[in-house]
Amino acid sequence: AGIASEAIAGYEAYWDARTVFWDPADPSSPLLGETMTGIHLDLIEGLVVDHEQQGLVLRGRGETRPEVVEVRSATEVAILDCSVQDVGRGLFDGATGDRLPDIPTVSEWQTDLTSAVMILEDGTWKVSDVQGQADVSCDAAPTPQGLPTV
């Protein structure tokens, strides 16, 4: 497998891991350090600690459609992802199951554009930065910006 497919596998693993360590919120989960590094790890760890203390859970996993748009080095790539969002996504009270207003309700077929920086650390591709725009029209992979995954 090449850099692109390995980085994409790491990106997918990150989104899968979120459904585990955030429902319920578990700051001690080894998945945090296995799928993230740097600024993003610090940010998410802080949120998960807060959510654990407040008894909150984050649910929902969009249908990710990532592609590598830039190979910056042998250990850093940029991914762009036009994902179809999960209408069940949201922040919930773990005890009552009530949806909280912190995260806007997802509309059906909503696409979000996410850009992520992936870093190869100890042989594993990890998310080091994520920026996103919710509810934007975007092209699903492969797009003209995408690099061939050979």
Short mmCIF file of C-alpha atoms in Angstrom, two decimals:
data_model
loop_
_atom_site.label_atom_id
_atom_site.label_comp_id
_atom_site.label_asym_id
_atom_site.label_seq_id
_atom_site.Cartn_x
_atom_site.Cartn_y
_atom_site.Cartn_z
CA ALA A 1 0.00 0.00 0.00
CA GLY A 2 1.21 3.51 -0.74
CA ILE A 3 1.34 6.60 1.44
CA ALA A 4 -2.07 7.81 0.26
CA SER A 5 -3.96 4.62 1.05
CA GLU A 6 -2.21 4.23 4.41
CA ALA A 7 -2.96 7.84 5.39
CA ILE A 8 -6.59 7.38 4.36
CA ALA A 9 -6.79 4.21 6.48
CA GLY A 10 -5.53 6.26 9.45
CA TYR A 11 -8.12 8.94 8.76
CA GLU A 12 -10.94 6.37 8.65
CA ALA A 13 -9.61 4.79 11.88
CA TYR A 14 -9.87 8.22 13.55
CA TRP A 15 -13.56 8.59 12.67
CA ASP A 16 -14.24 5.02 13.78
CA ALA A 17 -12.42 5.62 17.07
CA ARG A 18 -14.50 8.72 17.83
CA THR A 19 -17.66 6.59 17.98
CA VAL A 20 -15.96 4.47 20.67
CA PHE A 21 -14.14 6.94 22.93
CA TRP A 22 -16.98 9.49 22.88
CA ASP A 23 -19.92 7.18 23.61
CA PRO A 24 -19.45 7.21 26.54
CA ALA A 25 -16.73 9.88 26.81
CA ASP A 26 -13.56 8.09 27.92
CA PRO A 27 -10.42 10.24 28.22
CA SER A 28 -8.37 7.16 29.20
CA SER A 29 -9.13 5.33 25.93
CA PRO A 30 -5.93 4.28 24.15
CA LEU A 31 -7.70 5.10 20.88
CA LEU A 32 -7.06 8.82 21.45
CA GLY A 33 -3.28 8.48 21.23
CA GLU A 34 -3.50 5.76 18.57
CA THR A 35 -5.44 7.93 16.09
CA MET A 36 -4.39 11.52 16.88
CA THR A 37 -1.30 13.57 17.63
CA GLY A 38 -0.27 17.17 18.25
CA ILE A 39 -2.76 20.02 18.46
CA HIS A 40 -5.74 17.88 17.52
CA LEU A 41 -5.01 15.29 20.20
CA ASP A 42 -4.75 18.05 22.83
CA LEU A 43 -8.02 19.61 21.68
CA ILE A 44 -10.02 16.37 21.58
CA GLU A 45 -8.57 15.10 24.88
CA GLY A 46 -9.74 18.31 26.54
CA LEU A 47 -13.23 18.00 25.06
CA VAL A 48 -13.55 14.33 26.05
CA VAL A 49 -12.51 15.15 29.64
CA ASP A 50 -15.14 17.93 29.77
CA HIS A 51 -17.80 15.66 28.30
CA GLU A 52 -16.98 12.85 30.72
CA GLN A 53 -17.36 15.26 33.67
CA GLN A 54 -20.69 16.51 32.30
CA GLY A 55 -21.98 13.06 31.34
CA LEU A 56 -22.20 13.95 27.64
CA VAL A 57 -21.79 11.69 24.65
CA LEU A 58 -21.07 12.52 21.03
CA ARG A 59 -22.75 10.28 18.47
CA GLY A 60 -22.79 9.93 14.72
CA ARG A 61 -20.32 8.85 12.05
CA GLY A 62 -20.56 10.47 8.65
CA GLU A 63 -19.96 8.56 5.45
CA THR A 64 -16.39 9.69 4.85
CA ARG A 65 -15.05 10.01 1.31
CA PRO A 66 -11.45 11.10 1.83
CA GLU A 67 -8.71 11.65 -0.70
CA VAL A 68 -5.13 12.75 -0.37
CA VAL A 69 -4.72 16.16 -1.99
CA GLU A 70 -1.14 16.90 -1.02
CA VAL A 71 1.88 14.85 -0.05
CA ARG A 72 4.03 17.29 1.91
CA SER A 73 6.70 14.78 2.92
CA ALA A 74 7.10 11.07 3.61
CA THR A 75 5.48 11.69 7.00
CA GLU A 76 2.87 14.39 6.30
CA VAL A 77 -0.08 14.47 3.92
CA ALA A 78 -3.20 16.58 3.55
CA ILE A 79 -6.60 14.95 3.14
CA LEU A 80 -9.80 16.51 1.85
CA ASP A 81 -13.07 14.81 2.67
CA CYS A 82 -16.54 15.64 1.37
CA SER A 83 -18.55 13.50 3.76
CA VAL A 84 -22.26 12.79 3.90
CA GLN A 85 -23.30 13.47 7.48
CA ASP A 86 -25.13 11.15 9.83
CA VAL A 87 -28.57 12.57 10.72
CA GLY A 88 -28.05 10.99 14.14
CA ARG A 89 -24.98 13.12 14.81
CA GLY A 90 -25.14 15.23 17.90
CA LEU A 91 -24.18 15.84 21.48
CA PHE A 92 -26.41 14.01 23.94
CA ASP A 93 -27.00 13.81 27.67
CA GLY A 94 -25.69 10.33 28.50
CA ALA A 95 -28.24 9.79 31.28
CA THR A 96 -31.43 10.94 29.55
CA GLY A 97 -30.47 10.52 25.89
CA ASP A 98 -31.68 14.06 25.18
CA ARG A 99 -30.02 15.85 22.27
CA LEU A 100 -28.31 19.07 23.30
CA PRO A 101 -28.33 22.19 21.09
CA ASP A 102 -24.51 22.53 21.01
CA ILE A 103 -24.27 20.76 17.65
CA PRO A 104 -26.80 21.79 14.99
CA THR A 105 -29.11 19.07 13.74
CA VAL A 106 -27.86 17.50 10.53
CA SER A 107 -30.14 17.72 7.53
CA GLU A 108 -30.62 14.73 5.27
CA TRP A 109 -27.86 14.37 2.65
CA GLN A 110 -25.89 17.20 4.29
CA THR A 111 -22.28 17.27 3.14
CA ASP A 112 -19.46 18.68 5.24
CA LEU A 113 -16.05 19.52 3.88
CA THR A 114 -13.20 18.46 6.13
CA SER A 115 -9.51 19.02 5.62
CA ALA A 116 -7.13 17.03 7.76
CA VAL A 117 -3.38 16.92 8.19
CA MET A 118 -2.11 13.39 8.72
CA ILE A 119 1.26 12.74 10.37
CA LEU A 120 3.12 9.44 10.32
CA GLU A 121 4.15 8.77 13.91
CA ASP A 122 5.64 5.50 15.16
CA GLY A 123 4.52 3.74 11.99
CA THR A 124 0.89 4.91 12.25
CA TRP A 125 -0.85 7.69 10.33
CA LYS A 126 -2.56 10.01 12.83
CA VAL A 127 -4.75 13.09 12.56
CA SER A 128 -2.84 16.18 13.70
CA ASP A 129 -5.21 18.90 12.55
CA VAL A 130 -8.79 19.01 11.33
CA GLN A 131 -10.64 21.99 9.88
CA GLY A 132 -14.18 21.74 8.65
CA GLN A 133 -17.06 23.55 7.06
CA ALA A 134 -20.53 22.22 7.77
CA ASP A 135 -23.30 22.04 5.22
CA VAL A 136 -21.38 23.04 2.11
CA SER A 137 -21.71 21.63 -1.35
CA CYS A 138 -18.56 19.75 -2.28
CA ASP A 139 -17.46 17.08 -4.68
CA ALA A 140 -17.05 13.52 -3.52
CA ALA A 141 -13.76 11.83 -4.25
CA PRO A 142 -12.21 11.46 -6.68
CA THR A 143 -12.06 15.15 -7.44
CA PRO A 144 -9.64 16.91 -9.79
CA GLN A 145 -7.55 17.91 -6.75
CA GLY A 146 -7.13 14.32 -5.62
CA LEU A 147 -3.86 12.53 -6.19
CA PRO A 148 -3.94 9.10 -7.75
CA THR A 149 -3.76 6.48 -5.02
CA VAL A 150 -1.29 4.22 -6.84
#
